[in-house]
Amino acid sequence: MIAAKAYAAQNPAAPLTPWNFERREVGPHDVQFDILYCGVCHSDLHQVRNDWFPGIFPMVPGHEIVGRVVKVGDHVKKFKVGDLAGTGCLVDSCRTCDNCREGLEQYCSNGYVLTYNSLDKYGDGSPTYGGYSNTIVVKEDFVVHISDKLPLAATAPLLCAGITTYSPLKHWKVGKGHKLAVLGLGGLGHMAVKFGVALGAEVTILSTSPKKEADAKKLGAHHFVLTTDAAQVKKARGSFDFILDTVSAEHDFALYLSLLKTNGTHICVGVPPTPNRIPAFSLIDGRKSLAGSAIGGLPETQEMLDFCAAHNIVSDIELINIKDIQTAFERMEKGDVRYRFVIDMATL
Ligand code: NAP
Ligand code: ZN
Ligand code: ZN
């Protein structure tokens, strides 16, 4: 076994504290990489708090992981020692169902294995531990190549915030001639703005935070609507082809659906802990669609990373010491994120 260090939550009420554990030995198809940076996703907070389902504790969060390969198994073909490598939300899936065969491992019919807070059902059944740690062992097929052209720390959030927003924009073919609204300007939201702009859409940020307006232009957005200002919301009614909803807490769907044009589509990627209430009238009026999307499969994750390298797209980050993770969680909860915390793993 490989000795590993991490920050872990021992239970949903406990703060994250240092914890030692073991990773499996590097098998024939495994890549081991030392973690240099790991992004802090709101899903980490949801899972540590048991917001969605009872978690597996101790829990080592983190699924925006980048680092450098230190060991590869005998059958590994894509990676060699010294390569940059990344892993997102998934570390395995059945590989045989229709979705897996199409590269949609995030919709695996037999169940995928999450990077943490999951049981390694296609391996030895033990719990998985995420990226708030110094090293990780992952099957080669679930490791992606990271370009050395981009600043590495700012690349980490692409592994979740990046792919989760890139995938729906590509699926719904959002681009030139479309008016896209990004709802919620946090980790996912700011990546959605960058991708929307790169794909040629006219992008509006819908935010509850007046302080974020100054950043809208810097991020490339064309417009900013403060959703707590009734006059601004009224003016935006019926104006968007798509809303990409990244909000992490309960919010008023009827209000946001009213901002769509006829035939418009509201795409949920945010996962609030409580069920959403959606009045049927808000969909019927204007023949609107309500949709959802989860992260992205492995081929699309590599495609997104290559797209980012070609278009010079990375996340706007605040690099933190792992000791400050609790403060980062608290700030994220208040919407005070500019626009992704990334842990410098050298501080572990
Ligand atoms: P984040 O950085 O905390 O951003 C969420 C943003 O939502 C906040 O910055 C805030 O933006 C807005 N917001 C928060 N509470 C709100 C409220 N009550 N009403 C309206 N807006 C509110 O979080 P994130 O990491 O981007 O993640 C966002 C959500 O996506 C989380 O629920 C996360 O679990 C989920 N997620 C889903 C997937 C997937 O595969 N579908 C993948 C990753 C994450 P403003 O200040 O601009 O209002
Ligand atoms: Zn995430
Ligand atoms: Zn499958």
PDB file of N, CA, C and O in Angstrom, residues 182-186 205-216 219 224-229 232 247 256 331-339:
ATOM      1  N   VAL A 182     -26.065  33.159 -17.964  1.00  0.00           N
ATOM      2  CA  VAL A 182     -25.427  32.298 -16.983  1.00  0.00           C
ATOM      3  C   VAL A 182     -25.944  32.719 -15.619  1.00  0.00           C
ATOM      4  O   VAL A 182     -25.749  33.866 -15.196  1.00  0.00           O
ATOM      5  N   LEU A 183     -26.638  31.797 -14.961  1.00  0.00           N
ATOM      6  CA  LEU A 183     -27.270  32.102 -13.676  1.00  0.00           C
ATOM      7  C   LEU A 183     -26.356  31.657 -12.536  1.00  0.00           C
ATOM      8  O   LEU A 183     -26.071  30.470 -12.385  1.00  0.00           O
ATOM      9  N   GLY A 184     -25.857  32.645 -11.755  1.00  0.00           N
ATOM     10  CA  GLY A 184     -24.942  32.359 -10.643  1.00  0.00           C
ATOM     11  C   GLY A 184     -23.500  32.499 -11.092  1.00  0.00           C
ATOM     12  O   GLY A 184     -23.045  31.740 -11.938  1.00  0.00           O
ATOM     13  N   LEU A 185     -22.813  33.496 -10.537  1.00  0.00           N
ATOM     14  CA  LEU A 185     -21.425  33.711 -10.950  1.00  0.00           C
ATOM     15  C   LEU A 185     -20.480  33.202  -9.855  1.00  0.00           C
ATOM     16  O   LEU A 185     -19.970  33.952  -9.032  1.00  0.00           O
ATOM     17  N   GLY A 186     -20.274  31.883  -9.889  1.00  0.00           N
ATOM     18  CA  GLY A 186     -19.307  31.251  -8.992  1.00  0.00           C
ATOM     19  C   GLY A 186     -18.316  30.470  -9.843  1.00  0.00           C
ATOM     20  O   GLY A 186     -17.983  30.874 -10.951  1.00  0.00           O
ATOM     21  N   ILE A 205     -24.734  37.739 -17.532  1.00  0.00           N
ATOM     22  CA  ILE A 205     -24.617  37.135 -16.206  1.00  0.00           C
ATOM     23  C   ILE A 205     -25.845  37.535 -15.389  1.00  0.00           C
ATOM     24  O   ILE A 205     -26.198  38.716 -15.335  1.00  0.00           O
ATOM     25  N   LEU A 206     -26.494  36.544 -14.774  1.00  0.00           N
ATOM     26  CA  LEU A 206     -27.600  36.803 -13.846  1.00  0.00           C
ATOM     27  C   LEU A 206     -27.073  36.511 -12.447  1.00  0.00           C
ATOM     28  O   LEU A 206     -26.762  35.361 -12.128  1.00  0.00           O
ATOM     29  N   SER A 207     -26.932  37.552 -11.636  1.00  0.00           N
ATOM     30  CA  SER A 207     -26.258  37.386 -10.347  1.00  0.00           C
ATOM     31  C   SER A 207     -27.023  38.080  -9.227  1.00  0.00           C
ATOM     32  O   SER A 207     -27.706  39.083  -9.451  1.00  0.00           O
ATOM     33  N   THR A 208     -26.877  37.551  -8.020  1.00  0.00           N
ATOM     34  CA  THR A 208     -27.464  38.209  -6.847  1.00  0.00           C
ATOM     35  C   THR A 208     -26.443  39.142  -6.180  1.00  0.00           C
ATOM     36  O   THR A 208     -26.755  39.761  -5.164  1.00  0.00           O
ATOM     37  N   SER A 209     -25.220  39.190  -6.705  1.00  0.00           N
ATOM     38  CA  SER A 209     -24.131  39.936  -6.050  1.00  0.00           C
ATOM     39  C   SER A 209     -23.745  41.193  -6.823  1.00  0.00           C
ATOM     40  O   SER A 209     -23.031  41.105  -7.820  1.00  0.00           O
ATOM     41  N   PRO A 210     -24.180  42.375  -6.320  1.00  0.00           N
ATOM     42  CA  PRO A 210     -23.832  43.618  -7.038  1.00  0.00           C
ATOM     43  C   PRO A 210     -22.322  43.803  -7.199  1.00  0.00           C
ATOM     44  O   PRO A 210     -21.865  44.330  -8.202  1.00  0.00           O
ATOM     45  N   LYS A 211     -21.550  43.281  -6.225  1.00  0.00           N
ATOM     46  CA  LYS A 211     -20.089  43.470  -6.265  1.00  0.00           C
ATOM     47  C   LYS A 211     -19.438  42.762  -7.448  1.00  0.00           C
ATOM     48  O   LYS A 211     -18.305  43.078  -7.805  1.00  0.00           O
ATOM     49  N   LYS A 212     -20.135  41.772  -8.002  1.00  0.00           N
ATOM     50  CA  LYS A 212     -19.517  41.007  -9.095  1.00  0.00           C
ATOM     51  C   LYS A 212     -19.671  41.686 -10.455  1.00  0.00           C
ATOM     52  O   LYS A 212     -19.065  41.248 -11.437  1.00  0.00           O
ATOM     53  N   GLU A 213     -20.485  42.763 -10.495  1.00  0.00           N
ATOM     54  CA  GLU A 213     -20.740  43.422 -11.790  1.00  0.00           C
ATOM     55  C   GLU A 213     -19.434  43.904 -12.439  1.00  0.00           C
ATOM     56  O   GLU A 213     -19.250  43.792 -13.651  1.00  0.00           O
ATOM     57  N   ALA A 214     -18.537  44.418 -11.599  1.00  0.00           N
ATOM     58  CA  ALA A 214     -17.276  44.967 -12.127  1.00  0.00           C
ATOM     59  C   ALA A 214     -16.451  43.893 -12.844  1.00  0.00           C
ATOM     60  O   ALA A 214     -15.673  44.201 -13.743  1.00  0.00           O
ATOM     61  N   ASP A 215     -16.625  42.641 -12.456  1.00  0.00           N
ATOM     62  CA  ASP A 215     -15.835  41.564 -13.065  1.00  0.00           C
ATOM     63  C   ASP A 215     -16.452  41.043 -14.366  1.00  0.00           C
ATOM     64  O   ASP A 215     -15.799  40.314 -15.115  1.00  0.00           O
ATOM     65  N   ALA A 216     -17.724  41.393 -14.601  1.00  0.00           N
ATOM     66  CA  ALA A 216     -18.441  40.806 -15.737  1.00  0.00           C
ATOM     67  C   ALA A 216     -17.682  41.033 -17.049  1.00  0.00           C
ATOM     68  O   ALA A 216     -17.454  40.096 -17.816  1.00  0.00           O
ATOM     69  N   LEU A 219     -14.458  39.127 -17.461  1.00  0.00           N
ATOM     70  CA  LEU A 219     -14.684  37.724 -17.800  1.00  0.00           C
ATOM     71  C   LEU A 219     -15.153  37.565 -19.248  1.00  0.00           C
ATOM     72  O   LEU A 219     -15.242  36.454 -19.749  1.00  0.00           O
ATOM     73  N   PHE A 224     -24.824  42.335 -17.649  1.00  0.00           N
ATOM     74  CA  PHE A 224     -24.935  41.879 -16.262  1.00  0.00           C
ATOM     75  C   PHE A 224     -26.312  42.282 -15.760  1.00  0.00           C
ATOM     76  O   PHE A 224     -26.708  43.443 -15.896  1.00  0.00           O
ATOM     77  N   VAL A 225     -27.047  41.342 -15.205  1.00  0.00           N
ATOM     78  CA  VAL A 225     -28.357  41.656 -14.616  1.00  0.00           C
ATOM     79  C   VAL A 225     -28.316  41.294 -13.132  1.00  0.00           C
ATOM     80  O   VAL A 225     -28.038  40.138 -12.775  1.00  0.00           O
ATOM     81  N   LEU A 226     -28.579  42.279 -12.299  1.00  0.00           N
ATOM     82  CA  LEU A 226     -28.651  42.040 -10.856  1.00  0.00           C
ATOM     83  C   LEU A 226     -30.055  41.521 -10.558  1.00  0.00           C
ATOM     84  O   LEU A 226     -31.041  42.258 -10.670  1.00  0.00           O
ATOM     85  N   THR A 227     -30.150  40.250 -10.177  1.00  0.00           N
ATOM     86  CA  THR A 227     -31.473  39.616 -10.089  1.00  0.00           C
ATOM     87  C   THR A 227     -32.259  40.032  -8.848  1.00  0.00           C
ATOM     88  O   THR A 227     -33.429  39.675  -8.708  1.00  0.00           O
ATOM     89  N   THR A 228     -31.614  40.785  -7.948  1.00  0.00           N
ATOM     90  CA  THR A 228     -32.351  41.311  -6.792  1.00  0.00           C
ATOM     91  C   THR A 228     -32.969  42.679  -7.112  1.00  0.00           C
ATOM     92  O   THR A 228     -33.674  43.246  -6.276  1.00  0.00           O
ATOM     93  N   ASP A 229     -32.722  43.192  -8.308  1.00  0.00           N
ATOM     94  CA  ASP A 229     -33.262  44.480  -8.731  1.00  0.00           C
ATOM     95  C   ASP A 229     -34.441  44.229  -9.696  1.00  0.00           C
ATOM     96  O   ASP A 229     -34.241  43.822 -10.847  1.00  0.00           O
ATOM     97  N   GLN A 232     -34.380  45.674 -13.275  1.00  0.00           N
ATOM     98  CA  GLN A 232     -33.443  45.019 -14.210  1.00  0.00           C
ATOM     99  C   GLN A 232     -34.013  43.674 -14.682  1.00  0.00           C
ATOM    100  O   GLN A 232     -33.886  43.304 -15.841  1.00  0.00           O
ATOM    101  N   VAL A 247     -26.762  27.575  -9.914  1.00  0.00           N
ATOM    102  CA  VAL A 247     -27.025  27.985  -8.526  1.00  0.00           C
ATOM    103  C   VAL A 247     -27.023  26.777  -7.569  1.00  0.00           C
ATOM    104  O   VAL A 247     -27.621  25.745  -7.858  1.00  0.00           O
ATOM    105  N   TYR A 256     -36.914  32.833 -13.147  1.00  0.00           N
ATOM    106  CA  TYR A 256     -35.871  32.717 -14.174  1.00  0.00           C
ATOM    107  C   TYR A 256     -36.446  32.194 -15.492  1.00  0.00           C
ATOM    108  O   TYR A 256     -36.024  32.626 -16.569  1.00  0.00           O
ATOM    109  N   ARG A 331     -16.731  31.018   2.853  1.00  0.00           N
ATOM    110  CA  ARG A 331     -16.889  32.081   1.843  1.00  0.00           C
ATOM    111  C   ARG A 331     -17.713  31.576   0.655  1.00  0.00           C
ATOM    112  O   ARG A 331     -18.544  32.309   0.108  1.00  0.00           O
ATOM    113  N   MET A 332     -17.495  30.321   0.269  1.00  0.00           N
ATOM    114  CA  MET A 332     -18.239  29.756  -0.862  1.00  0.00           C
ATOM    115  C   MET A 332     -19.738  29.722  -0.533  1.00  0.00           C
ATOM    116  O   MET A 332     -20.575  30.026  -1.377  1.00  0.00           O
ATOM    117  N   GLU A 333     -20.030  29.365   0.698  1.00  0.00           N
ATOM    118  CA  GLU A 333     -21.419  29.298   1.131  1.00  0.00           C
ATOM    119  C   GLU A 333     -22.112  30.651   1.010  1.00  0.00           C
ATOM    120  O   GLU A 333     -23.298  30.744   0.721  1.00  0.00           O
ATOM    121  N   LYS A 334     -21.344  31.738   1.211  1.00  0.00           N
ATOM    122  CA  LYS A 334     -21.911  33.094   1.143  1.00  0.00           C
ATOM    123  C   LYS A 334     -21.879  33.656  -0.275  1.00  0.00           C
ATOM    124  O   LYS A 334     -22.213  34.828  -0.472  1.00  0.00           O
ATOM    125  N   GLY A 335     -21.422  32.873  -1.244  1.00  0.00           N
ATOM    126  CA  GLY A 335     -21.327  33.365  -2.622  1.00  0.00           C
ATOM    127  C   GLY A 335     -20.110  34.254  -2.833  1.00  0.00           C
ATOM    128  O   GLY A 335     -19.968  34.911  -3.856  1.00  0.00           O
ATOM    129  N   ASP A 336     -19.199  34.265  -1.853  1.00  0.00           N
ATOM    130  CA  ASP A 336     -18.011  35.120  -1.921  1.00  0.00           C
ATOM    131  C   ASP A 336     -16.849  34.328  -2.546  1.00  0.00           C
ATOM    132  O   ASP A 336     -15.892  33.973  -1.865  1.00  0.00           O
ATOM    133  N   VAL A 337     -16.965  34.065  -3.824  1.00  0.00           N
ATOM    134  CA  VAL A 337     -15.954  33.289  -4.540  1.00  0.00           C
ATOM    135  C   VAL A 337     -15.513  34.085  -5.758  1.00  0.00           C
ATOM    136  O   VAL A 337     -16.340  34.542  -6.540  1.00  0.00           O
ATOM    137  N   ARG A 338     -14.195  34.272  -5.936  1.00  0.00           N
ATOM    138  CA  ARG A 338     -13.683  35.022  -7.104  1.00  0.00           C
ATOM    139  C   ARG A 338     -12.611  34.210  -7.814  1.00  0.00           C
ATOM    140  O   ARG A 338     -11.449  34.479  -7.609  1.00  0.00           O
ATOM    141  N   TYR A 339     -12.778  33.244  -8.671  1.00  0.00           N
ATOM    142  CA  TYR A 339     -14.052  32.608  -8.823  1.00  0.00           C
ATOM    143  C   TYR A 339     -13.936  31.110  -8.545  1.00  0.00           C
ATOM    144  O   TYR A 339     -14.865  30.372  -8.725  1.00  0.00           O
TER     145      TYR A 339
END
